[in-house]
């Protein structure tokens, strides 16, 4: 064998086990991704699987984007984001969430809540720091913590508590290594919300244990009952809370990739460092569209919420009628019915429903091990599609 060939073979075999960073190689693939690879290869599927609005971004927001493009607004912006957007965000957060932030140094515009979450975790965590969060939850939380060298510590929420976070369970998960709490209400995938009393108890634990609280409030506009104050608004919490929010869900702007974080100046400054060296800034066109959404988007947003509420009522009634009990969602656009009594695992249930009746739902285990026995159905789907999916689901259950 020629010398150069031998060298190449040797280096390929030596490099393969170490080629990918260990903490990335150890991450599981998202269960949702595998499942939807399957769905996309099938025909006549009614999907209750997607976690994004089926509405197109309201026209006035699209028009503002076109207008910005027309004026040649295609440059970078300040790392923190357009001052006009930060002002609009801070006004909105003050009015709707009751927390005053300075657009100068307490607000940063990010590429969705996704980037805001990554950046705050990177800014906060030293290797081995623990972050307590609750499951079932958004699929990115545990991997996001691991990717920033933290240790995810899950607290299960239970159907018997309406999937709200039990402060006593949270208290048991806190150790001297806990650096932060990560909470998301209204919740993906359960639709649960938190009462003011629960939030107060969680705030008390954060203060007592000197923790930073990251609150992902991306679904807060899509709340169907009374909205309790943000954790950031409770006494003693503003200085230790990072409030994450964005435009993807309430304004149907998922593809714009735009969100923000508000918090105390030292945390926003630390986030800014990570953001400036990685993302630099969010898209200027998306930022201008977001200003329009905040200035003039309330009516369209409320129309979408009314539609989601109507769909929620239908899907909850239909699921209960066919014997799949579910906690009525208080927010977001998901319902999390119990399928345990069918004798199928969540995964088997979802796979068979897809194969036999061409209805896509997500197995509850995609959102954490305690999601076993449940499935997630999204009602960000037209009402007639929901009715068809419910008919097929009823027939599926009848055939079991
Ligand atoms: C709870 C939660 N947080 C964050 C995100 C991501 O939001 P964005 O589109 O702003 O990155 C999602 C998307 O499904 C979500 O459900």
Coordinates of C-alpha atoms and ligand atoms in Angstrom, one line a residue, residues 51 111-115 138 141 184 188 216 218-219 246-249 254 257-259 334, ligand 1:
X51 CA -46.5 23.6 16.4
X111 CA -33.6 35.5 16.3
X112 CA -36.7 34.1 17.9
X113 CA -37.1 32.9 21.5
X114 CA -34.9 30.0 20.3
X115 CA -31.8 32.3 20.1
X138 CA -40.8 22.2 24.6
X141 CA -35.0 22.8 26.7
X184 CA -42.9 28.0 30.2
X188 CA -46.2 23.5 25.1
X216 CA -40.6 31.7 28.2
X218 CA -44.2 32.9 23.9
X219 CA -47.8 31.8 24.2
X246 CA -41.4 36.7 20.5
X247 CA -43.6 37.1 17.5
X248 CA -43.9 33.5 16.1
X249 CA -47.1 32.4 17.7
X254 CA -42.6 31.9 12.7
X257 CA -37.4 34.4 13.2
X258 CA -37.8 37.3 15.6
X259 CA -38.0 37.5 19.4
X334 CA -52.2 22.3 22.0
Ligands
LIG1 C1 -42.4 27.0 24.4 C2 -41.7 27.4 23.1 N1 -40.6 28.2 23.2 C3 -39.9 28.7 22.1 C4 -40.3 28.2 20.9 C5 -39.5 28.7 19.7 O1 -39.9 30.0 19.4 P1 -39.3 30.9 18.2 O2 -40.0 30.7 17.0 O3 -39.5 32.3 18.7 O4 -37.8 30.6 18.2 C6 -41.4 27.4 20.7 C7 -41.8 26.9 19.4 O5 -42.6 26.0 19.2 C8 -42.1 26.9 21.9 O6 -43.1 26.1 21.8

